[in-house]
C-alpha cells in the first residue's frame, strides 16, 4: 500500500519538491545560455576570420555581406556592419580557435567588444579576458578595471586582488528594501562612464525604465588644486581619528 503523503489534502513535501525542480530548471537554463554563448562567439570568430581572409575585396565587402545576411536571416540579430567589423577585429586579435573556445566559456560578446575598443596590447587583452572569466566581472566592472589600469597595478606592481565576491541582484534588492525609509522617493541610478558614448551605458540601460543619470568621470593622479583648498590636510584626519579612538577607549572603560 502506498504511503499517504498528504495532510488534510495538502502535500506536505510540495515545497521541497518545488524547490528541487526550480533548482533543476535554473541549472539547465544556465547551461543552455552558456552553451549558446559559446557557439555564438565561435560563430562570430569564424565569420570574422573569413572576412579577414578576404580583406583584398575592399571596403564594400562588409556592407554587402551585412545586407545579404540580414536579408537571408531576418530574425537573427548581430550581423550589422558595425558588428561584422568587430568580428573581423576579434579574429585579428585572437588567432587560435582553441583560445576562442576557452574564452567563449568566460566572456559574452559585450565583454569582447569592450576589450576590442579599449585594449590594444595583446598581453593586456588576454589578461583582462582571463580575469573576467575567473572573477565573473560584469561589463561595467571590466570597463572600470581597464579605465583604472588594473593590469599595471597588479601585474606590473606584482599585486594580488582579493575582490572575488560580488553582490548579486537579489541581495542588492534586499539591501535597497531594508535601507529605504517610508518617506523616501523611488530609487534612481547614476552611471558614471569614461565617455558619454560608453558601451557600459548602452548595456546597462537597454532594458531600463526607471530614472537613470549618465555622466562622465575622469581619473587624476593627484588631487586637483581647487579641491586641495577646500579639504583639510591629512594630519587633520589623523588627529581626528586619534581623538575618536581615545573617546571610544574611555567609553568602553566606563569614562575612567
Short mmCIF file of C-alpha atoms in Angstrom, two decimals:
data_model
loop_
_atom_site.label_atom_id
_atom_site.label_comp_id
_atom_site.label_asym_id
_atom_site.label_seq_id
_atom_site.Cartn_x
_atom_site.Cartn_y
_atom_site.Cartn_z
CA UNK A 1 0.00 0.00 0.00
CA UNK A 2 1.35 3.45 -0.92
CA UNK A 3 2.17 5.81 1.93
CA UNK A 4 -0.16 8.81 2.20
CA UNK A 5 1.92 11.93 1.60
CA UNK A 6 -0.83 14.44 2.30
CA UNK A 7 -2.13 16.12 5.42
CA UNK A 8 -5.64 17.47 5.11
CA UNK A 9 -5.44 17.31 1.32
CA UNK A 10 -2.17 19.32 1.24
CA UNK A 11 1.03 17.67 0.00
CA UNK A 12 3.40 18.14 2.94
CA UNK A 13 6.60 17.81 0.84
CA UNK A 14 5.41 20.00 -2.02
CA UNK A 15 7.65 22.95 -1.10
CA UNK A 16 10.72 20.71 -1.08
CA UNK A 17 9.83 19.13 -4.42
CA UNK A 18 9.12 22.54 -5.97
CA UNK A 19 12.50 23.78 -4.75
CA UNK A 20 14.27 20.81 -6.34
CA UNK A 21 12.51 21.37 -9.66
CA UNK A 22 13.31 25.09 -9.59
CA UNK A 23 16.95 24.26 -8.98
CA UNK A 24 16.99 21.86 -11.93
CA UNK A 25 15.35 24.42 -14.21
CA UNK A 26 17.78 27.17 -13.16
CA UNK A 27 20.81 24.93 -13.65
CA UNK A 28 19.63 23.80 -17.08
CA UNK A 29 18.86 27.37 -18.17
CA UNK A 30 22.36 28.45 -17.16
CA UNK A 31 23.92 25.59 -19.13
CA UNK A 32 21.79 26.37 -22.19
CA UNK A 33 22.69 30.06 -22.07
CA UNK A 34 26.37 29.28 -21.60
CA UNK A 35 26.33 26.79 -24.47
CA UNK A 36 24.54 29.27 -26.74
CA UNK A 37 27.07 31.97 -25.82
CA UNK A 38 29.97 29.66 -26.62
CA UNK A 39 28.53 28.77 -30.02
CA UNK A 40 27.79 32.43 -30.78
CA UNK A 41 31.34 33.58 -30.02
CA UNK A 42 32.77 30.75 -32.12
CA UNK A 43 30.44 31.74 -34.97
CA UNK A 44 31.44 35.40 -34.73
CA UNK A 45 35.12 34.47 -34.69
CA UNK A 46 34.71 32.17 -37.71
CA UNK A 47 32.83 34.85 -39.67
CA UNK A 48 35.49 37.38 -38.73
CA UNK A 49 38.20 35.02 -39.90
CA UNK A 50 36.52 34.65 -43.31
CA UNK A 51 36.19 38.43 -43.64
CA UNK A 52 39.82 38.86 -42.65
CA UNK A 53 40.94 36.42 -45.34
CA UNK A 54 39.05 38.46 -47.97
CA UNK A 55 40.48 41.83 -46.97
CA UNK A 56 41.54 42.45 -50.57
CA UNK A 57 37.88 42.66 -51.60
CA UNK A 58 37.78 46.22 -50.32
CA UNK A 59 35.53 48.36 -48.13
CA UNK A 60 32.31 47.45 -49.93
CA UNK A 61 32.51 43.80 -48.93
CA UNK A 62 31.25 44.14 -45.34
CA UNK A 63 28.20 46.35 -46.09
CA UNK A 64 27.15 43.96 -48.87
CA UNK A 65 27.67 40.96 -46.62
CA UNK A 66 25.62 42.56 -43.84
CA UNK A 67 22.76 43.33 -46.21
CA UNK A 68 22.64 39.80 -47.65
CA UNK A 69 22.92 38.02 -44.28
CA UNK A 70 20.20 40.18 -42.70
CA UNK A 71 18.01 39.52 -45.73
CA UNK A 72 18.58 35.78 -45.54
CA UNK A 73 18.12 35.60 -41.74
CA UNK A 74 15.76 38.48 -40.84
CA UNK A 75 15.09 37.15 -37.33
CA UNK A 76 18.77 36.84 -36.44
CA UNK A 77 20.44 39.91 -34.97
CA UNK A 78 24.15 40.64 -34.71
CA UNK A 79 25.19 41.00 -38.35
CA UNK A 80 25.18 44.76 -38.73
CA UNK A 81 28.11 46.41 -40.47
CA UNK A 82 29.45 47.52 -37.10
CA UNK A 83 29.24 44.04 -35.60
CA UNK A 84 30.84 42.41 -38.65
CA UNK A 85 33.77 44.79 -38.24
CA UNK A 86 34.02 43.72 -34.60
CA UNK A 87 34.10 40.08 -35.75
CA UNK A 88 36.93 40.85 -38.13
CA UNK A 89 38.81 42.63 -35.36
CA UNK A 90 38.15 39.75 -32.94
CA UNK A 91 39.63 37.26 -35.38
CA UNK A 92 42.60 39.55 -35.95
CA UNK A 93 43.36 39.76 -32.22
CA UNK A 94 42.75 36.11 -31.26
CA UNK A 95 44.29 33.85 -33.91
CA UNK A 96 43.66 30.44 -32.33
CA UNK A 97 40.27 28.73 -32.38
CA UNK A 98 41.31 26.80 -29.27
CA UNK A 99 41.80 30.06 -27.37
CA UNK A 100 38.40 31.26 -28.59
CA UNK A 101 36.81 28.08 -27.27
CA UNK A 102 38.33 28.77 -23.86
CA UNK A 103 37.30 32.43 -23.88
CA UNK A 104 33.76 31.62 -25.03
CA UNK A 105 33.12 29.85 -21.73
CA UNK A 106 34.09 33.00 -19.84
CA UNK A 107 33.07 36.05 -21.87
CA UNK A 108 29.97 37.46 -23.50
CA UNK A 109 30.12 39.30 -26.83
CA UNK A 110 29.65 42.57 -24.91
CA UNK A 111 32.84 41.79 -22.96
CA UNK A 112 34.68 41.05 -26.20
CA UNK A 113 33.60 44.26 -27.96
CA UNK A 114 34.57 46.31 -24.90
CA UNK A 115 38.03 44.73 -24.90
CA UNK A 116 38.37 45.35 -28.63
CA UNK A 117 37.51 49.02 -28.10
CA UNK A 118 39.61 49.69 -25.02
CA UNK A 119 42.65 47.37 -25.04
CA UNK A 120 45.21 47.38 -27.87
CA UNK A 121 48.03 45.30 -26.39
CA UNK A 122 47.52 41.52 -26.81
CA UNK A 123 49.03 40.61 -23.42
CA UNK A 124 46.74 43.03 -21.64
CA UNK A 125 43.77 41.90 -23.74
CA UNK A 126 44.23 38.26 -22.76
CA UNK A 127 44.89 39.14 -19.11
CA UNK A 128 41.68 41.14 -18.79
CA UNK A 129 39.76 38.36 -20.57
CA UNK A 130 41.12 35.72 -18.19
CA UNK A 131 40.44 37.87 -15.12
CA UNK A 132 36.88 38.48 -16.29
CA UNK A 133 36.28 34.76 -16.54
CA UNK A 134 37.95 33.97 -13.22
CA UNK A 135 36.20 36.62 -11.16
CA UNK A 136 32.92 36.89 -13.06
CA UNK A 137 33.25 40.59 -13.89
CA UNK A 138 30.27 42.29 -15.46
CA UNK A 139 30.81 44.55 -18.47
CA UNK A 140 30.67 47.57 -16.16
CA UNK A 141 33.30 46.13 -13.80
CA UNK A 142 35.57 45.20 -16.71
CA UNK A 143 35.31 48.72 -18.11
CA UNK A 144 36.20 50.15 -14.71
CA UNK A 145 39.20 47.83 -14.30
CA UNK A 146 40.52 48.82 -17.72
CA UNK A 147 39.96 52.53 -17.03
CA UNK A 148 41.88 52.31 -13.74
CA UNK A 149 44.66 50.28 -15.42
CA UNK A 150 44.34 47.26 -13.15
CA UNK A 151 46.82 45.37 -15.32
CA UNK A 152 49.64 47.75 -14.41
CA UNK A 153 48.63 47.91 -10.77
CA UNK A 154 48.52 44.14 -10.32
CA UNK A 155 50.80 42.59 -12.91
CA UNK A 156 53.47 45.26 -13.15
CA UNK A 157 53.43 46.01 -9.43
CA UNK A 158 53.00 42.31 -8.54
CA UNK A 159 49.85 42.99 -6.54
CA UNK A 160 47.08 40.47 -5.95
CA UNK A 161 43.40 41.33 -5.74
CA UNK A 162 41.05 39.54 -3.36
CA UNK A 163 37.88 41.14 -4.72
CA UNK A 164 36.39 37.85 -5.88
CA UNK A 165 32.93 38.26 -4.39
CA UNK A 166 30.15 40.40 -5.84
CA UNK A 167 26.71 41.33 -4.60
CA UNK A 168 24.17 39.59 -6.83
CA UNK A 169 20.90 41.11 -7.93
CA UNK A 170 18.58 39.54 -5.29
CA UNK A 171 20.92 40.66 -2.50
CA UNK A 172 21.12 44.15 -3.92
CA UNK A 173 17.33 44.43 -3.98
CA UNK A 174 17.19 43.23 -0.37
CA UNK A 175 19.65 45.91 0.71
CA UNK A 176 17.65 48.63 -1.07
CA UNK A 177 14.42 47.47 0.57
CA UNK A 178 15.99 47.25 4.03
CA UNK A 179 17.54 50.72 3.91
CA UNK A 180 14.65 52.54 2.25
CA UNK A 181 12.57 54.75 4.57
CA UNK A 182 8.77 55.07 4.14
CA UNK A 183 9.08 58.70 3.05
CA UNK A 184 11.83 58.00 0.50
CA UNK A 185 11.15 58.52 -3.18
CA UNK A 186 11.72 55.67 -5.70
CA UNK A 187 15.36 54.67 -6.08
CA UNK A 188 17.21 56.21 -9.00
CA UNK A 189 20.53 55.22 -10.56
CA UNK A 190 23.64 57.15 -11.53
CA UNK A 191 26.02 55.65 -14.11
CA UNK A 192 29.49 57.19 -14.36
CA UNK A 193 31.29 56.44 -17.63
CA UNK A 194 34.69 57.19 -19.09
CA UNK A 195 32.96 58.70 -22.13
CA UNK A 196 29.39 59.62 -22.95
CA UNK A 197 29.20 57.00 -25.72
CA UNK A 198 30.32 54.30 -23.32
CA UNK A 199 29.21 50.74 -24.03
CA UNK A 200 28.55 50.49 -20.29
CA UNK A 201 25.67 52.97 -20.50
CA UNK A 202 24.30 51.28 -23.61
CA UNK A 203 24.49 47.85 -21.98
CA UNK A 204 23.07 48.95 -18.62
CA UNK A 205 20.16 50.97 -19.97
CA UNK A 206 18.88 48.65 -22.69
CA UNK A 207 16.03 47.24 -20.55
CA UNK A 208 15.79 50.06 -18.03
CA UNK A 209 12.62 52.09 -17.47
CA UNK A 210 13.49 53.72 -14.13
CA UNK A 211 15.16 57.16 -13.78
CA UNK A 212 18.85 56.98 -14.59
CA UNK A 213 21.51 59.67 -14.78
CA UNK A 214 24.55 59.17 -17.02
CA UNK A 215 27.69 61.27 -16.68
CA UNK A 216 31.41 61.08 -17.40
CA UNK A 217 34.26 60.80 -14.92
CA UNK A 218 37.99 61.42 -15.16
CA UNK A 219 40.84 59.95 -13.08
CA UNK A 220 43.58 62.17 -11.63
CA UNK A 221 46.93 61.04 -10.28
CA UNK A 222 46.89 63.96 -7.84
CA UNK A 223 44.11 65.88 -6.13
CA UNK A 224 43.17 68.96 -8.21
CA UNK A 225 44.33 72.27 -6.77
CA UNK A 226 40.82 73.66 -6.35
CA UNK A 227 39.91 70.69 -4.12
CA UNK A 228 43.05 70.97 -2.01
CA UNK A 229 41.92 74.39 -0.85
CA UNK A 230 38.57 73.03 0.35
CA UNK A 231 39.77 69.81 2.00
CA UNK A 232 41.68 69.65 5.30
CA UNK A 233 45.26 68.42 5.47
CA UNK A 234 45.88 64.70 6.02
CA UNK A 235 47.20 65.46 9.52
CA UNK A 236 43.76 66.81 10.47
CA UNK A 237 42.19 63.48 9.58
CA UNK A 238 44.88 61.69 11.58
CA UNK A 239 44.29 63.84 14.67
CA UNK A 240 40.54 63.30 14.40
CA UNK A 241 40.99 59.53 14.20
CA UNK A 242 43.16 59.57 17.32
CA UNK A 243 40.52 61.59 19.15
CA UNK A 244 37.77 59.18 18.10
CA UNK A 245 39.82 56.15 19.16
CA UNK A 246 40.64 57.67 22.54
CA UNK A 247 36.99 58.59 23.10
CA UNK A 248 35.89 55.05 22.24
CA UNK A 249 38.54 53.61 24.58
CA UNK A 250 37.40 55.75 27.52
CA UNK A 251 33.74 54.94 26.83
CA UNK A 252 34.44 51.21 27.00
CA UNK A 253 36.30 51.66 30.29
CA UNK A 254 33.36 53.48 31.78
CA UNK A 255 34.71 57.01 31.42
CA UNK A 256 37.90 56.49 33.51
#
